[in-house]
Structure formats: C-alpha cells, structure tokens
Coordinates of C-alpha atoms in Angstrom, one line a residue:
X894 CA -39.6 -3.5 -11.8
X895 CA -36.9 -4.4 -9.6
X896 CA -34.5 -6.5 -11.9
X897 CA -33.6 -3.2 -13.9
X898 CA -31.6 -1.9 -10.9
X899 CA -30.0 -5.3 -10.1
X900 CA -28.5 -5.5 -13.3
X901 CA -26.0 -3.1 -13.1
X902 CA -25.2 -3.6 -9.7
X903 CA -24.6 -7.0 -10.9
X904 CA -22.5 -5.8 -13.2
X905 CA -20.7 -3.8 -10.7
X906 CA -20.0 -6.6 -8.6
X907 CA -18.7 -8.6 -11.0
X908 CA -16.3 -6.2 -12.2
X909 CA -15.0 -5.1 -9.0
X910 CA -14.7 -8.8 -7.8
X911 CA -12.6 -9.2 -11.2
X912 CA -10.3 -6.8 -10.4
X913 CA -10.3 -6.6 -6.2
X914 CA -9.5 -10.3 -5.7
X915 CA -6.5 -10.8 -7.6
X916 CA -5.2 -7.1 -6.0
X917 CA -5.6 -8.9 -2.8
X918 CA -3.5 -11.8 -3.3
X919 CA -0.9 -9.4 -4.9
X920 CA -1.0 -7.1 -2.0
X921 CA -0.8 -10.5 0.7
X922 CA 2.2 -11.5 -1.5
X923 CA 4.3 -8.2 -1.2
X924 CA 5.1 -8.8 2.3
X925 CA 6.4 -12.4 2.0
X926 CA 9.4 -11.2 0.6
X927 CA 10.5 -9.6 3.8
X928 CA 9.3 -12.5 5.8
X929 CA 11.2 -15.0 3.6
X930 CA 14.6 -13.3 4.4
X931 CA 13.1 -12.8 8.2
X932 CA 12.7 -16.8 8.4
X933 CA 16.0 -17.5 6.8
X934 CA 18.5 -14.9 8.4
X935 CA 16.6 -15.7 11.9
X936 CA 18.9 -18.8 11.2
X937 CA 22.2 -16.5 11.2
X938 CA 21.1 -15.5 14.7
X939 CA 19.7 -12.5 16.8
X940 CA 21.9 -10.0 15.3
X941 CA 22.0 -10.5 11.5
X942 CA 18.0 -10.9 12.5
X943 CA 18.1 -7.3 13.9
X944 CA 19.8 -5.7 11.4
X945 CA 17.0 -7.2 8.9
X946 CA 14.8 -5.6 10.8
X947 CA 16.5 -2.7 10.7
X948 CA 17.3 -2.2 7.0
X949 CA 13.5 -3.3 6.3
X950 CA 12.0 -0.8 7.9
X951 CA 13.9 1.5 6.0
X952 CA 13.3 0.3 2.8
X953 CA 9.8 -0.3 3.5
X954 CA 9.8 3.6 4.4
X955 CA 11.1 4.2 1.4
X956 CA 8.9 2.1 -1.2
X957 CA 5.8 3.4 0.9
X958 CA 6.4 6.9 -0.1
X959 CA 6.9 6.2 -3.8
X960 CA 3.9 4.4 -3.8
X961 CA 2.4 6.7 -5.9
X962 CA 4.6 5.5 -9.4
X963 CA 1.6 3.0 -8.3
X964 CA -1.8 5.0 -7.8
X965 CA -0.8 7.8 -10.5
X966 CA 0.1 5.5 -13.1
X967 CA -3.5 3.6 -12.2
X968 CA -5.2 6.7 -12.6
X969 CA -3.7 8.0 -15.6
X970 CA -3.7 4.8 -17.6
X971 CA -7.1 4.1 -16.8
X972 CA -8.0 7.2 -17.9
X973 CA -6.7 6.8 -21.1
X974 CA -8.2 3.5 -22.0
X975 CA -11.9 5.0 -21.1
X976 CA -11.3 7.1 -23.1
X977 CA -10.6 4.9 -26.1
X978 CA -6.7 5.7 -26.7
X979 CA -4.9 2.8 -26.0
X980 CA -1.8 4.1 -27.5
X981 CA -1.4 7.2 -25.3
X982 CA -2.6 4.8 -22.4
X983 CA 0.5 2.6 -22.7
X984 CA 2.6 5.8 -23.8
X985 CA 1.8 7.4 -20.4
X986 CA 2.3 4.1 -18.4
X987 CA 6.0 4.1 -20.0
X988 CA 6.5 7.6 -18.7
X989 CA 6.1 6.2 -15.6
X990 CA 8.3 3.5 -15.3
X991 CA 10.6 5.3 -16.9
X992 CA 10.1 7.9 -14.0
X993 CA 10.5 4.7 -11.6
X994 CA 13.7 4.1 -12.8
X995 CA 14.9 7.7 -12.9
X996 CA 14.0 7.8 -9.3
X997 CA 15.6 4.7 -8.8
X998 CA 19.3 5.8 -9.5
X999 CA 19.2 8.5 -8.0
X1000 CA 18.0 6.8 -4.6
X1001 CA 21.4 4.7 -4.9
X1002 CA 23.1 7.7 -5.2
X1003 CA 22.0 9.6 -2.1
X1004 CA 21.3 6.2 -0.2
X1005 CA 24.8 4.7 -0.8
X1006 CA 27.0 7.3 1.3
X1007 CA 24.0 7.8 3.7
X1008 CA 24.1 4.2 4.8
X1009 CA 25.3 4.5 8.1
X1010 CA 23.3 7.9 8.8
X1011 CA 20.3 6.1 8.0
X1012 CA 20.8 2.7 10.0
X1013 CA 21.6 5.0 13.0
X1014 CA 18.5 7.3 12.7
X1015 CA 16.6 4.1 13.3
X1016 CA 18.7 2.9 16.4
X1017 CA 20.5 0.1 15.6
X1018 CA 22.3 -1.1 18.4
X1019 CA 26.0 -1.2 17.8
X1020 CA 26.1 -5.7 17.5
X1021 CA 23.0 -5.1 14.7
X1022 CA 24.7 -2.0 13.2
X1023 CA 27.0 -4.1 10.7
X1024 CA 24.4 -6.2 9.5
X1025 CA 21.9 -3.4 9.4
X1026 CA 24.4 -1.7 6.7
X1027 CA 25.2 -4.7 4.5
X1028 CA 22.0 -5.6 3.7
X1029 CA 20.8 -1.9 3.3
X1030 CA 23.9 -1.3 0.6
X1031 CA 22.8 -4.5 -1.1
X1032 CA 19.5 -4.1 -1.2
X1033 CA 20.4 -0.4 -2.7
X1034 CA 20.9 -1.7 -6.0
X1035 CA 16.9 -3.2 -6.5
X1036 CA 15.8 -0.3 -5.8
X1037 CA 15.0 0.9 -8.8
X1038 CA 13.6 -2.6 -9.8
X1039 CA 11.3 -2.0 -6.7
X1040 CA 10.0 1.1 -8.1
X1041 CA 9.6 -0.4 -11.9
X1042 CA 7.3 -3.0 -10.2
X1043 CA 5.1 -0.1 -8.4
X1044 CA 4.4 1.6 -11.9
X1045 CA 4.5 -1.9 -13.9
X1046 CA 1.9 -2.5 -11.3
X1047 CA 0.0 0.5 -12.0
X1048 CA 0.0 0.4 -16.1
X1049 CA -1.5 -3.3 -15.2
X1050 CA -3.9 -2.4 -13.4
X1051 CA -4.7 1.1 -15.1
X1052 CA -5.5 -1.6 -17.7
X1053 CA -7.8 -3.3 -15.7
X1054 CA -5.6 -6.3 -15.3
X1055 CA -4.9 -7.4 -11.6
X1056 CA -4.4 -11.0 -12.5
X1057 CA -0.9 -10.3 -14.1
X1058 CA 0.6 -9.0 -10.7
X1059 CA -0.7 -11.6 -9.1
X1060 CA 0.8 -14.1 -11.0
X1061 CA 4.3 -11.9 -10.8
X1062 CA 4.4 -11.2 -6.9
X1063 CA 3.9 -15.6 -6.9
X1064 CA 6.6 -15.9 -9.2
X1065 CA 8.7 -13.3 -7.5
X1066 CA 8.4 -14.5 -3.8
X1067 CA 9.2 -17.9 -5.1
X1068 CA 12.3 -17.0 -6.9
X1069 CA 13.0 -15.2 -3.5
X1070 CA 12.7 -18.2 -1.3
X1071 CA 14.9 -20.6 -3.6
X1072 CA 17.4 -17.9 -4.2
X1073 CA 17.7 -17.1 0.0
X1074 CA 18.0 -20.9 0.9
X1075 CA 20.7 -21.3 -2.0
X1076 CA 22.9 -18.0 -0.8
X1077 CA 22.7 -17.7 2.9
X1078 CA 21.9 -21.9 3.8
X1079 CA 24.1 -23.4 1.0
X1080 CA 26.8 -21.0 0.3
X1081 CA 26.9 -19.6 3.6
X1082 CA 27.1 -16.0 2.0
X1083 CA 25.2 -14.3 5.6
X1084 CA 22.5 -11.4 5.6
X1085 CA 24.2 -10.2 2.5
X1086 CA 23.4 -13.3 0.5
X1087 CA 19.5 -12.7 1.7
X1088 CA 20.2 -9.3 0.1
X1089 CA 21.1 -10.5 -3.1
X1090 CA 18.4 -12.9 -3.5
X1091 CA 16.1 -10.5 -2.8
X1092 CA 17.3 -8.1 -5.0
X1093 CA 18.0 -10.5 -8.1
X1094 CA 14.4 -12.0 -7.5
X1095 CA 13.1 -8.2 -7.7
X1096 CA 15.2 -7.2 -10.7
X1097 CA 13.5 -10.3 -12.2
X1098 CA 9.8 -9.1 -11.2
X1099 CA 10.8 -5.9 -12.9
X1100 CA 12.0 -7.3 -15.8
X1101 CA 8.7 -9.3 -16.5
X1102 CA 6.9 -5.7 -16.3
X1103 CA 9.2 -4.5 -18.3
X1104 CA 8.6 -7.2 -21.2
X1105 CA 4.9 -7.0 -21.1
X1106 CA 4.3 -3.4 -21.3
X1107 CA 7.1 -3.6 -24.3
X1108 CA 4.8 -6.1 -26.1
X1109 CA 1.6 -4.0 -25.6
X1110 CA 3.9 -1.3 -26.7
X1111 CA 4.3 -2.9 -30.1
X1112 CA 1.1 -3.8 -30.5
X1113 CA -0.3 -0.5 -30.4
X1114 CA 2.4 1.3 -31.9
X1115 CA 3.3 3.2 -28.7
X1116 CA 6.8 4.9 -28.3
X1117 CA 9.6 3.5 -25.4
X1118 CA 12.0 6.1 -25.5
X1119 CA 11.2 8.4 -22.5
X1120 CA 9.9 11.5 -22.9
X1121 CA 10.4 15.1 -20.8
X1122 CA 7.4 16.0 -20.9
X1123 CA 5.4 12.7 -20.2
X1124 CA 8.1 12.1 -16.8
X1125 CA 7.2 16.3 -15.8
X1126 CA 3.4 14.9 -16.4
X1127 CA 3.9 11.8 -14.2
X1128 CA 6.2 13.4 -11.8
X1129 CA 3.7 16.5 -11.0
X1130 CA 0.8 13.5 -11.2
X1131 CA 1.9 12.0 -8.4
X1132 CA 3.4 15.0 -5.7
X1133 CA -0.1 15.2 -4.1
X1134 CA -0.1 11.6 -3.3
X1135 CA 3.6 11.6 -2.1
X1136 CA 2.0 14.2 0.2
X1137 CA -0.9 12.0 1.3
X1138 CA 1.8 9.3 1.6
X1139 CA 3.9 10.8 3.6
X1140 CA 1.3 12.5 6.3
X1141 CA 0.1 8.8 6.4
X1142 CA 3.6 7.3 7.1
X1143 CA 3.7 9.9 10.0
X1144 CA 1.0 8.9 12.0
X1145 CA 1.9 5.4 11.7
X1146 CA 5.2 6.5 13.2
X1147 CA 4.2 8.8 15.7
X1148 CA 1.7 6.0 16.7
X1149 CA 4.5 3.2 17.5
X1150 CA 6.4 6.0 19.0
X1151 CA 3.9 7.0 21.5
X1152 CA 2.7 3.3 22.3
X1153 CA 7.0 2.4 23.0
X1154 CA 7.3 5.1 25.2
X1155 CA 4.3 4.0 27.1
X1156 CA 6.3 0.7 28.2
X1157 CA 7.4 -2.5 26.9
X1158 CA 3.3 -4.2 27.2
X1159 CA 1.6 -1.3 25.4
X1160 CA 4.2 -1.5 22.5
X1161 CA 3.8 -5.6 22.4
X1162 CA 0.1 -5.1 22.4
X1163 CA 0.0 -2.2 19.9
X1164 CA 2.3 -4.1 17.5
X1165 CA -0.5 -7.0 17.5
X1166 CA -2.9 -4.9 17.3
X1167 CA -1.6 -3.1 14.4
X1168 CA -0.7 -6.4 12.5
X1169 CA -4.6 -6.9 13.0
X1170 CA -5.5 -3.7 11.3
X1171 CA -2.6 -4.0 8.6
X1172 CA -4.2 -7.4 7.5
X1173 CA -7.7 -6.5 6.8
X1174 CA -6.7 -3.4 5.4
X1175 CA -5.1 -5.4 2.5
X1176 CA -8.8 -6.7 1.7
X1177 CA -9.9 -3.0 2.0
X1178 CA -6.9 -1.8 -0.1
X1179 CA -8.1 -4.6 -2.7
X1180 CA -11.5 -2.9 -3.1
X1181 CA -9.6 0.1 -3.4
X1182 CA -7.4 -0.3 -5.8
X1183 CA -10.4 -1.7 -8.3
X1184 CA -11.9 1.6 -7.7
X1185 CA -8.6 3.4 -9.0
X1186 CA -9.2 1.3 -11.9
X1187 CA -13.1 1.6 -12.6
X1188 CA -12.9 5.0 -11.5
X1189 CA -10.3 6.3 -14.1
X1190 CA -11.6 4.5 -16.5
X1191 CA -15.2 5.5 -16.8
X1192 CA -14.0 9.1 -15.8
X1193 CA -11.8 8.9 -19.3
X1194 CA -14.9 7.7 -21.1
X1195 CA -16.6 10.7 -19.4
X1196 CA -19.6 8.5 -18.0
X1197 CA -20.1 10.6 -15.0
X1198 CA -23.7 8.4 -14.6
X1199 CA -21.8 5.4 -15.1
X1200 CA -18.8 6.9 -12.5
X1201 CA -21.8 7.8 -9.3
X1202 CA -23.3 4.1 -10.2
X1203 CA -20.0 2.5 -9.4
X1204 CA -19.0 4.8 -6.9
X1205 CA -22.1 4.1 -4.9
X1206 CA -21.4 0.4 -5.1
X1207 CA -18.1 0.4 -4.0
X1208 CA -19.0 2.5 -1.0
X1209 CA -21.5 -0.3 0.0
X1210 CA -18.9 -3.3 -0.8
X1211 CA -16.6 -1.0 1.8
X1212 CA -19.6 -0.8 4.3
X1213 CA -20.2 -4.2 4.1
X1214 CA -16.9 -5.7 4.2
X1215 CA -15.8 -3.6 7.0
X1216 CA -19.0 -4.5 9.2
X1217 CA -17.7 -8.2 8.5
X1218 CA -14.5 -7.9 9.4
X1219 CA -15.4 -5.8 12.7
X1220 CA -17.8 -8.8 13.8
X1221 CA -15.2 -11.3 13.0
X1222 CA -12.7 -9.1 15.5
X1223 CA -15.7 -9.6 18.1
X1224 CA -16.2 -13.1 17.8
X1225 CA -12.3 -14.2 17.7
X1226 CA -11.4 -11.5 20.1
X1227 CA -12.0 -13.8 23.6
X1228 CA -9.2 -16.1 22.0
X1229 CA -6.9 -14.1 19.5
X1230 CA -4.5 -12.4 21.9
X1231 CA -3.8 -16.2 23.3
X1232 CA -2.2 -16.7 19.9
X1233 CA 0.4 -13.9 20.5
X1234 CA 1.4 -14.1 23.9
X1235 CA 1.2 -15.5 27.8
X1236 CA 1.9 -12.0 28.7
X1237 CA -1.3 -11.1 31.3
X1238 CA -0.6 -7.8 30.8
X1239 CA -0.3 -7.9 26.9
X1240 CA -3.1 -10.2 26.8
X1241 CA -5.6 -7.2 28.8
X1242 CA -4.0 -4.6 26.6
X1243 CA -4.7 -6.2 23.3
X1244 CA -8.2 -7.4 24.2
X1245 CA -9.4 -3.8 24.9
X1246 CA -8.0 -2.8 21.9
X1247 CA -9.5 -5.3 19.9
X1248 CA -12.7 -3.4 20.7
X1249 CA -11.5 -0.5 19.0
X1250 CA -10.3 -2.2 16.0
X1251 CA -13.4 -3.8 15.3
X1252 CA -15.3 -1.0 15.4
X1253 CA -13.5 1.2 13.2
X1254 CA -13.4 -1.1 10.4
X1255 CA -17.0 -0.2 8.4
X1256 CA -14.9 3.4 8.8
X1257 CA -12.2 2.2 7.3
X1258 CA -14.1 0.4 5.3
X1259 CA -15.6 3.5 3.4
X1260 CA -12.5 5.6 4.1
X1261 CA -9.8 3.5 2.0
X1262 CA -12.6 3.2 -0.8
X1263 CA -13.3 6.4 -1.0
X1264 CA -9.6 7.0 -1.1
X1265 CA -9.2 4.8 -4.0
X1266 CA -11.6 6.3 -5.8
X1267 CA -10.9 9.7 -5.4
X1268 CA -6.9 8.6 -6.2
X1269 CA -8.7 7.2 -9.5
X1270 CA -10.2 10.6 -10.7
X1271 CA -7.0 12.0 -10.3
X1272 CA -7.8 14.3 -6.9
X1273 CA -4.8 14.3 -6.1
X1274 CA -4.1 17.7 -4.4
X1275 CA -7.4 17.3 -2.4
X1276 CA -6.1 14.0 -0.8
X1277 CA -3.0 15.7 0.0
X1278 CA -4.6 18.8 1.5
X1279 CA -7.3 16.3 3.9
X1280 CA -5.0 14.1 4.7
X1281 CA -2.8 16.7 6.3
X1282 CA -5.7 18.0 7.9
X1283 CA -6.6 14.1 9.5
X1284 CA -2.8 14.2 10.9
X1285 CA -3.1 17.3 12.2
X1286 CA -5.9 16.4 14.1
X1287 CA -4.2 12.8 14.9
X1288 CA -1.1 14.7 16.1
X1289 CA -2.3 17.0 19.4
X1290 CA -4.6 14.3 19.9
X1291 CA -2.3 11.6 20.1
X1292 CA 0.0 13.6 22.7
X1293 CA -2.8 14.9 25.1
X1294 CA -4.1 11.6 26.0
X1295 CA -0.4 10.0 26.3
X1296 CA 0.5 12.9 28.9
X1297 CA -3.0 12.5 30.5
X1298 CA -2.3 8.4 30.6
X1299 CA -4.8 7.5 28.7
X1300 CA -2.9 4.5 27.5
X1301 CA -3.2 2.3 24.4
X1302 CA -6.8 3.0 24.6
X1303 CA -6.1 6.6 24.6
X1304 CA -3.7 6.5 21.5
X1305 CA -6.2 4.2 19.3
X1306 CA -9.0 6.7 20.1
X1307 CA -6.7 9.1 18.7
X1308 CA -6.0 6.8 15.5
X1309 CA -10.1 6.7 15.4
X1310 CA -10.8 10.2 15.1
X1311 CA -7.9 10.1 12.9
X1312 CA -10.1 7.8 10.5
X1313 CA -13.0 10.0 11.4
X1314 CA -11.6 13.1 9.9
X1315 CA -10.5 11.1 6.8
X1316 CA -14.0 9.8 6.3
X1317 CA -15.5 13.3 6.7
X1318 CA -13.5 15.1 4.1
X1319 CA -13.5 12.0 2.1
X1320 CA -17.3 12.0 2.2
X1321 CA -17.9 15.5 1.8
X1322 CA -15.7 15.4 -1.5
X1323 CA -17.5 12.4 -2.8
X1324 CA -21.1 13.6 -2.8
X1325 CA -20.3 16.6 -4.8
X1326 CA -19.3 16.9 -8.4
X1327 CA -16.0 18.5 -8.5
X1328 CA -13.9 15.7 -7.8
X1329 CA -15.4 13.9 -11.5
X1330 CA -13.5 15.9 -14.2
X1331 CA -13.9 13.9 -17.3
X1332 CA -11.8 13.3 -20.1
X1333 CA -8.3 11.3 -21.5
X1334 CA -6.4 13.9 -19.1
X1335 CA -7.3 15.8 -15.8

C-alpha cells in the first residue's frame, strides 16, 4: 500500500533533478563572465577596476529586467509541448527571440547617447568616469546577443532541456576568459578590450541558440520569419513579469541604499551578507526554473492532477532545501565572516545577520518555488500585482527601522517580512484553482 504513492513522487524527483541540476550550474556560470573581466582589468588598476564596476551594475540592471524573454518564453513553450504541438512550441519560442533582438537594437539606440547620463546616475567618480563609459558603449553592442541568450534559454528549457545551456554558459565563459587575456594582457587594448571579449564571446553564445532552435525549426516544419502577432503575444506575455522584475530590482536597491547610508561597516557587512543569500538562491532559482518547465508543460497537456502532484513536490524539495541550507548558515556561521574580513566591527555585523539569513531560507525556499511555478502557468499579472504589494510593505518598513536605528538587523527584518508577504500571496494563490488554466495558450 505504500509503494503506489512513492512512485510518482519518484518520478517527480527524477524529473525535477533532470532539469534543476543542470539550471544550477548554468545560473553559477552567468556570473563568471563579469568576474572574468573583474580579475583581468583589476590588472589595469583601481580605476579601469571601478569603472567595471560601474558599467556592470548597469548592465546587470538592465539584463535583470528583461529577464522575462527568459520565464515567458519557458512558460509559453512548455505549454505548447504539453500540449502535443511541437511546431507552434518552437514557432512561439522564435517570436521570442526575435522579440530579444527587437529589444536589443533598440537598447543601443537609447543607450548609446545616454552613456554618460547613465554612468553618472550611478556615481562614478570623475578618475572611473572614462572607463565606466568605454566599456558601457562597447558592451552596447552584445546587447542584443544578451537578450537572444535569455529567450534561447527559455525555448531550451520550455523544452525541458537544461543541459544545453549548461553546456553553452561553459562554452561561453571560456571563450570569455581566452578572449580577455588575449585583448587586454597581450594586446594591451585596456577595459575596452575586456569589453570586446565579452561581447564577441556573448554574440557567440547567441549564435549557438540561434543555430539550434533553427535546426528544431526544420525538423518540425516551424516558420523563422517573425511574426506581428506572435512578438504582440510575447511582448504582452511577459509585461507582468517586467513588473515583478522590476519591484524586485527595487528592493534590492533600496536595500544597499539604506545599509550605505548606515556607514561604511553595515554596507561591508550587508554586501557579504547579501552575496550569501544571492548564492543559495541560485540553488533555489534551479528548483525554480524546473518548475517553469514541468508546470507549463503539464498545464498544456491539461493534467491539472498531474500539475497539484508536481506542485506539491516541488514545494517540499523548496522546504527541504531551504531548511538545509539555513542549518548549514548555523553551523559555518562561527567561522564564515573570518573569510571576509578582520574588520571587528564587520565581523559582529555580519554574524548577527547570519542569523537572519539562515532562518529565512525554508521561506525562500517555498517562495522562489512557488514563483516558478506560478511564472510556469502563465500568472503573470498576479505576480506582478503581489509582488508590488511585498515592496510596498518592504518600503515603509525598510525606512522606519533605519530612522529608528535599528541597523542591519533592522533592515534584514524588513527584507524578512518582505519574503513573508511574498510567501503569503504566493501561498494563498497556490492552494486555489485559478492560477491552473489549461491548455496550448493561457
């Protein structure tokens, strides 16, 4: 009597594992790039370091909120193949690249003149300013070979295949390396030579998407050529998850704005802290992203039995991870902020905060699942709408306890109610029924 549940949630297991542990290594990979050039231009010196600094957090700003040529191609792929149309699966992945690329341009466009504007809304100080610029108006032009990898990424994985990404981001961050070493060590080209080997190892990434989906075109007899309606489709697809996106990017930047102001400690031991939390969210993102996948897929096939099953599973693999990861906080946390600094003061600031981390990771735990999930039946507007509901709540919390000096303490109990709110309209949403519309299309 009790193999006949195992079985399935055997099943489960297995297929999340197949599609969660290659989305992990992918999602490890993406920020290597950044850190290749960091290691390399750190060479040039303090300044040409700065402005990489600079011009990354710009562009990381920017790729962050079009993250959703990602999640919306997932969903809408996945959807498609459960539902047996392979054709129209691939069609609608096209759209979206296509859409990626559309975007792309006209990001050059409106970034190109804006250069300056932009390096100066980020403070640059006038020694990093010049480098800050070059590598921004290099790295302009991939671009749109950054956002062709986010929706190559999501036909991919729409298509249950996380392996292939995997394998690209390798391929991509070691073209980076060679290509960084050859133009800013060997031809002595500066930060813009890091530029260019970034953006020629992108444009190569891009390129490889570009082929494959072409060859699965072709098999299933799929048109290329883009199509107005499919890019309206795409483009209206993914405006709830830019506004998700975006009221996500806001918290993380009122967050380092508030823990700066508190003083020169709180911001080192925030940033730490932070890096912490950033890392195991790429596990939690993994688990995530297979439930974009699984979710849009049995939604398409319109096995709302087979959607709960899965959905229940994940939801425990988030539990349980997250419980893991907050006792492995607890038990490294006596030694951990040792690794960062010799600071006294950072060192105190960061070890209370470790507390906090850990124990908000079996919420984030659930909360980026259920996100994933929820991005996977297409929910779209609903993630937008709670999500602006968990900043708002983040926002007057965040400022009270700074002005009554509560400290870093103060400001990551802010982030945990933050997470609370999240988890409570993402909860409340995923024990009902109206998030599970079946069907090829939403």
């Amino acid at each position: 009597m009790t193999t006949t549940p195992r079985r399935p949630a055997r099943t489960h297991d297995r297929e999340i594992l197949r599609l969660a542990v290659p989305a992990f290594g992918a999602l490890v990979a993406e920020p290597l790039f950044l850190l290749t050039d960091s290691a390399i231009v750190g060479r040039l010196g303090t300044e040409p370091l700065g402005g990489l600094g600079v011009a990354g957090q710009a562009l990381s700003t920017l790729v962050y909120l079009c993250v959703f040529l990602a999640y919306g191609t997932t969903a809408g792929v996945a959807r498609r193949l459960g539902a047996g149309d392979m054709r129209a699966a691939i069609r609608q992945g096209i759209d979206g690249m296509w859409l990626a690329l559309a975007i792309g341009l006209v990001l050059i466009a409106a970034g190109w003149p804006l250069t300056s504007l932009i390096v100066e809304a980020f403070g640059a100080s006038p020694a990093v300013t010049p480098y800050a610029e070059t590598y921004l108006k290099v790295s302009l032009f991939g671009i749109p070979s950054m956002l062709v990898i986010l929706a190559g990424t999501g036909v991919l994985r729409g298509l249950q295949d996380t392996r292939t990404p995997l394998l690209v981001s390798i391929g991509g961050f070691s073209l980076n390396a060679v290509l960084n070493v050859l133009f800013v060590l060997v031809l002595d080209w500066g930060i813009a030579g890091a530029a260019w080997g970034t953006v020629i190892a992108q444009t190569g990434s891009a390129a490889v998407y570009v082929l494959v989906v072409l060859r699965a075109a072709r098999r299933h007899g799929a048109p290329v050529r883009p199509d107005l309606d499919g890019l309206k489709t795409s483009a209206t697809a993914g405006f709830g998850l830019l506004v998700r996106t975006a009221a996500l990017r806001v918290v993380l930047i009122v967050g380092t704005s508030i823990a700066a102001r508190m003083g020169d400690e709180e911001i080192a031991a925030y940033q730490v802290g932070f890096q912490v939390w950033t890392l195991l969210a790429f596990a939690l993102d993994a688990i995530a992203i297979a439930g974009q996948a699984i979710t849009g897929r049995y939604l398409g096939a319109s096995d709302v039995t087979g959607t709960r099953a899965v959905t229940r599973r994940m939801v425990w693999w988030g539990i349980w991870c997250g419980v893991a990861f907050g006792l492995v906080i607890l038990l490294v946390r006596p030694w951990l902020p040792a690794l960062f600094t010799a600071d006294g003061g950072v060192h105190d600031l960061l070890f209370a905060t470790l507390l906090i981390v850990a124990v908000l990771q079996p919420v984030a735990g659930v909360v980026f699942v259920l996100d994933g999930i929820l991005i996977g039946a297409g929910d779209g507007a609903y993630l937008a709408a709670t999500t602006l509901v968990a900043t708002v709540a983040f926002l007057p919390t965040a400022i009270i306890l700074y002005r009554a000096d509560a400290g870093l303490t103060g400001l990551w109990a802010a982030i945990g109610l933050w997470m609370l709110t999240r988890l409570l309209t993402l909860g409340l949403r995923a024990r009902g029924d109206r998030w599970m519309v079946t069907g090829a299309v939403r």
